[in-house]
Amino acid sequence: MTRKALIAGNWKMHLTVEEACTLAREVIQAVPTGADDREVLIAPPFTALREVGKMLVSSHVLLSGQNVCWEKNGAFTGEIAPAMLKDCGASHAIIGHSERRQIFHESDEMIHKRVTGALKYGISPVLCIGETLKERESEQTFTVLETQVKAGLRGISPDDMQKVVVAYEPVWAIGTGKTASKEQAQEAHVFIREVIAKLYEKTIAEKLRILYGGSVKPANIDELMSQPDIDGALVGGAALDGASFARIINFTV
Ligand code: PGA
């Protein structure tokens, strides 16, 4: 089974519209021509989605929101609807990022609503899961991952599962410079795939792309991507630098 690699850049709460467009241009130029073994996705802040989206139309780079609401429209101050993301040219939305879970107290229940709503209205979820340092140290990693996978994907049909991407992001590795070792990441990815195989069936688990996130940088992307169950990366800090992200996109195994 060969899964197409996905390299995703999460720009978080950074960049003006002009800066975002400059970076988007660098990303477009960094995608190797004719490379059909990998896809590139960028998630600018909401304010830059429309302008960046226009730039990506004739490129091979895909666009993502950093979050998405479950409702079509309505009184949801501060939220963004799936149709609004699509209107800007986005195909994906990051959901359940640890910063949403930890700082903004988004629960598994809310994340599940976001995943369901995204799929209902045609946006592919990039569902983020991962354990904290305390959970890893108390050997709860697998329990946490299983709980988050099951809660986030509850009731999702096998058909819709083809549109889902999962990102394993150990909270202790995000923005800290500490990357999970390739063995730790591979072990977690295998476990996640096993949970999916039990919930659905093996072929669906085999097709699911599982990204690793947490201090991915030019120096560690190749070894991470050499692992059989690591299908891509969700990159924060290093995605804000055109040259670093270009190197990550052009990983070699
Ligand atoms: P980082 O962030 O690469 O800066 O660790 C990753 C993420 O939060 O998705």
Coordinates of C-alpha atoms and ligand atoms in Angstrom, one line a residue:
M1 CA 0.0 0.0 0.0
T2 CA 1.5 3.3 -1.0
R3 CA 0.0 6.4 0.6
K4 CA 0.7 9.8 -1.0
A5 CA 2.7 11.9 1.4
L6 CA 1.2 15.1 2.7
I7 CA 3.3 18.0 4.0
A8 CA 1.2 20.5 5.8
G9 CA 2.2 23.9 7.1
N10 CA 0.3 25.4 10.0
W11 CA 0.9 29.1 10.1
K12 CA -1.0 29.6 13.3
M13 CA -1.6 33.2 14.4
H14 CA 1.2 34.7 12.3
L15 CA 1.6 36.9 9.2
T16 CA -0.2 39.8 7.6
V17 CA -2.0 39.2 4.4
E18 CA 1.0 40.6 2.5
E19 CA 3.4 38.4 4.4
A20 CA 1.2 35.4 3.9
C21 CA 1.1 36.0 0.1
T22 CA 4.9 36.3 0.0
L23 CA 5.3 33.0 1.9
A24 CA 2.6 31.3 -0.3
R25 CA 4.6 32.3 -3.4
E26 CA 7.7 30.6 -1.9
V27 CA 5.8 27.5 -1.1
I28 CA 4.3 27.3 -4.6
Q29 CA 7.9 27.6 -6.1
A30 CA 9.2 24.9 -3.7
V31 CA 6.9 22.1 -4.9
P32 CA 8.9 19.9 -7.2
T33 CA 7.5 19.9 -10.7
G34 CA 5.7 16.7 -11.7
A35 CA 6.1 15.2 -8.2
D36 CA 3.0 13.0 -7.8
D37 CA 4.2 11.2 -4.7
R38 CA 3.5 14.1 -2.4
E39 CA 0.9 16.8 -1.7
V40 CA 1.4 20.2 0.0
L41 CA -1.2 21.9 2.2
I42 CA -0.9 25.3 3.9
A43 CA -3.1 26.7 6.6
P44 CA -2.8 30.5 6.8
P45 CA -4.7 32.5 9.4
F46 CA -8.3 33.2 8.4
T47 CA -7.6 36.8 7.4
A48 CA -5.2 35.6 4.7
L49 CA -7.2 32.7 3.4
R50 CA -8.9 34.5 0.5
E51 CA -5.8 36.2 -0.9
V52 CA -3.7 33.1 -0.5
G53 CA -6.5 31.0 -2.0
K54 CA -6.5 33.1 -5.1
M55 CA -2.8 32.5 -5.5
L56 CA -3.1 28.8 -5.1
V57 CA -5.7 28.3 -7.8
S58 CA -3.3 27.5 -10.6
S59 CA -0.8 25.7 -8.3
H60 CA -0.5 22.3 -6.8
V61 CA -0.7 23.6 -3.3
L62 CA -3.8 22.9 -1.3
L63 CA -5.4 25.3 1.2
S64 CA -6.7 24.6 4.7
G65 CA -8.4 26.4 7.5
Q66 CA -6.9 26.2 11.0
N67 CA -10.3 25.3 12.5
V68 CA -13.9 25.0 11.3
C69 CA -17.4 25.2 12.8
W70 CA -20.0 22.4 12.5
E71 CA -22.9 24.6 11.5
K72 CA -23.7 25.9 8.0
N73 CA -24.1 29.5 9.3
G74 CA -25.7 31.3 12.2
A75 CA -25.0 33.0 15.5
F76 CA -21.5 31.6 16.2
T77 CA -19.4 34.6 16.9
G78 CA -15.7 34.0 16.2
E79 CA -16.3 30.8 14.2
I80 CA -15.9 30.0 10.5
A81 CA -18.3 27.9 8.5
P82 CA -17.2 25.1 6.1
A83 CA -18.8 26.9 3.2
M84 CA -16.7 30.0 4.0
L85 CA -13.5 28.0 3.9
K86 CA -14.6 26.5 0.5
D87 CA -15.4 30.0 -0.7
C88 CA -11.8 30.9 -0.2
G89 CA -10.6 27.8 -2.0
A90 CA -9.9 25.6 1.0
S91 CA -10.3 21.8 0.9
H92 CA -9.2 21.0 4.4
A93 CA -9.4 22.2 8.0
I94 CA -7.2 21.4 10.9
I95 CA -9.4 20.2 13.8
G96 CA -8.5 19.5 17.5
H97 CA -5.1 21.0 17.4
S98 CA -3.6 20.8 20.9
E99 CA -3.6 24.6 21.2
R100 CA -7.4 24.5 20.6
R101 CA -7.7 21.7 23.1
Q102 CA -5.4 23.1 25.8
I103 CA -5.7 26.9 25.5
F104 CA -9.3 27.2 24.3
H105 CA -10.6 24.1 26.2
E106 CA -12.1 22.4 23.1
S107 CA -13.4 19.0 24.3
D108 CA -13.4 15.7 22.4
E109 CA -17.2 16.2 22.0
M110 CA -16.7 19.6 20.3
I111 CA -13.9 18.3 18.1
H112 CA -16.2 15.4 17.1
K113 CA -18.9 18.0 16.1
R114 CA -16.3 19.9 14.0
V115 CA -15.1 16.7 12.2
T116 CA -18.7 15.7 11.4
G117 CA -19.7 19.2 10.3
A118 CA -16.6 19.6 8.1
L119 CA -17.4 16.3 6.3
K120 CA -21.0 17.1 6.0
Y121 CA -20.2 20.3 4.1
G122 CA -17.3 19.0 2.0
I123 CA -14.2 19.9 4.0
S124 CA -11.6 17.2 4.8
P125 CA -10.6 17.2 8.4
V126 CA -7.0 17.0 9.6
L127 CA -7.8 15.6 13.0
C128 CA -5.0 16.3 15.6
I129 CA -4.4 14.0 18.5
G130 CA -1.6 13.6 21.0
E131 CA -0.6 13.1 24.5
T132 CA 0.9 15.6 27.0
L133 CA 4.3 15.0 28.7
K134 CA 2.5 14.0 31.9
E135 CA 0.4 11.5 30.1
R136 CA 3.5 10.0 28.3
E137 CA 5.4 9.8 31.6
S138 CA 2.6 8.0 33.3
E139 CA 2.3 5.5 30.4
Q140 CA -1.1 6.7 29.2
T141 CA 0.0 7.6 25.7
F142 CA -1.9 4.8 24.0
T143 CA -5.0 5.2 26.1
V144 CA -5.1 8.9 25.3
L145 CA -4.6 8.3 21.5
E146 CA -7.3 5.6 21.5
T147 CA -9.8 7.9 23.3
Q148 CA -9.1 10.9 21.0
V149 CA -9.4 8.8 17.8
K150 CA -12.6 7.1 18.9
A151 CA -14.2 10.3 20.2
G152 CA -13.1 12.4 17.2
L153 CA -14.2 9.9 14.6
R154 CA -17.4 8.5 16.2
G155 CA -20.0 7.6 13.6
I156 CA -17.9 8.7 10.6
S157 CA -18.8 6.5 7.7
P158 CA -16.2 4.3 5.9
D159 CA -16.7 6.5 2.8
D160 CA -16.0 9.7 4.7
M161 CA -13.0 8.1 6.4
Q162 CA -11.3 8.3 3.0
K163 CA -11.3 12.1 3.3
V164 CA -9.9 12.1 6.9
V165 CA -6.3 12.8 7.7
V166 CA -5.0 12.2 11.2
A167 CA -2.1 14.1 12.7
Y168 CA -0.2 12.6 15.6
E169 CA 1.2 15.6 17.5
P170 CA 2.6 14.8 21.0
V171 CA 1.9 18.0 22.9
W172 CA 5.4 18.0 24.5
A173 CA 7.0 18.2 21.1
I174 CA 5.0 21.2 19.7
G175 CA 7.0 24.3 19.5
T176 CA 9.5 23.0 22.1
G177 CA 12.3 21.9 19.8
K178 CA 11.9 18.4 21.2
T179 CA 10.9 16.0 18.4
A180 CA 9.6 12.5 19.1
S181 CA 12.2 10.1 18.0
K182 CA 11.4 8.3 14.7
E183 CA 10.8 5.1 16.7
Q184 CA 8.4 6.8 19.1
A185 CA 6.5 8.4 16.2
Q186 CA 6.4 5.2 14.2
E187 CA 5.1 3.3 17.3
A188 CA 2.3 5.8 17.8
H189 CA 1.4 5.7 14.2
V190 CA 1.2 1.9 14.1
F191 CA -1.0 2.0 17.2
I192 CA -3.4 4.6 15.6
R193 CA -3.6 2.6 12.5
E194 CA -4.5 -0.5 14.5
V195 CA -7.3 1.4 16.3
I196 CA -8.7 2.5 12.9
A197 CA -8.4 -1.1 11.6
K198 CA -10.5 -2.3 14.6
L199 CA -13.1 0.5 14.2
Y200 CA -13.4 0.1 10.4
E201 CA -11.4 -2.5 8.5
K202 CA -7.8 -3.0 7.5
T203 CA -8.1 -1.6 4.0
I204 CA -9.4 1.7 5.4
A205 CA -6.7 1.8 8.0
E206 CA -4.1 1.1 5.3
K207 CA -5.3 4.0 3.2
L208 CA -5.5 6.5 6.1
R209 CA -2.7 9.1 6.0
I210 CA -1.2 9.8 9.5
L211 CA 1.0 12.8 9.7
Y212 CA 3.6 13.5 12.4
G213 CA 3.7 17.0 14.0
G214 CA 5.9 18.5 16.7
S215 CA 9.2 20.3 15.9
V216 CA 9.5 19.0 12.4
K217 CA 12.4 20.7 10.7
P218 CA 14.8 20.3 7.8
A219 CA 17.2 18.3 10.0
N220 CA 14.7 15.6 11.0
I221 CA 12.2 15.3 8.1
D222 CA 14.1 12.7 6.1
E223 CA 14.4 10.3 9.0
L224 CA 10.8 10.8 10.0
M225 CA 9.6 10.2 6.5
S226 CA 11.7 7.0 6.3
Q227 CA 9.3 5.4 8.8
P228 CA 6.7 3.2 7.1
D229 CA 3.7 4.5 8.9
I230 CA 4.6 8.2 8.9
D231 CA 2.8 9.6 5.8
G232 CA 3.7 13.2 6.1
A233 CA 4.2 16.1 8.5
L234 CA 2.2 18.9 10.1
V235 CA 4.7 21.7 10.5
G236 CA 4.4 24.8 12.6
G237 CA 7.5 27.0 13.3
A238 CA 9.5 25.7 10.3
A239 CA 6.6 26.3 7.9
L240 CA 7.0 30.1 8.5
D241 CA 10.4 30.1 6.9
G242 CA 10.2 29.6 3.1
A243 CA 13.6 27.9 2.8
S244 CA 13.0 25.5 5.7
F245 CA 9.6 24.6 4.5
A246 CA 10.9 24.1 1.0
R247 CA 13.5 21.6 2.3
I248 CA 10.8 19.8 4.3
I249 CA 8.6 19.6 1.1
N250 CA 11.5 18.2 -0.8
F251 CA 12.3 15.4 1.8
T252 CA 14.1 12.4 0.5
V253 CA 13.9 8.9 2.0
Ligands
PGA1 P1 5.8 23.1 15.6 O1 4.2 23.0 15.6 O2 6.3 22.5 14.3 O3 6.2 24.5 15.7 O4 6.3 22.2 16.7 C1 3.6 21.9 15.0 C2 2.1 22.1 15.2 O5 1.6 22.8 16.1 O6 1.3 21.7 14.3

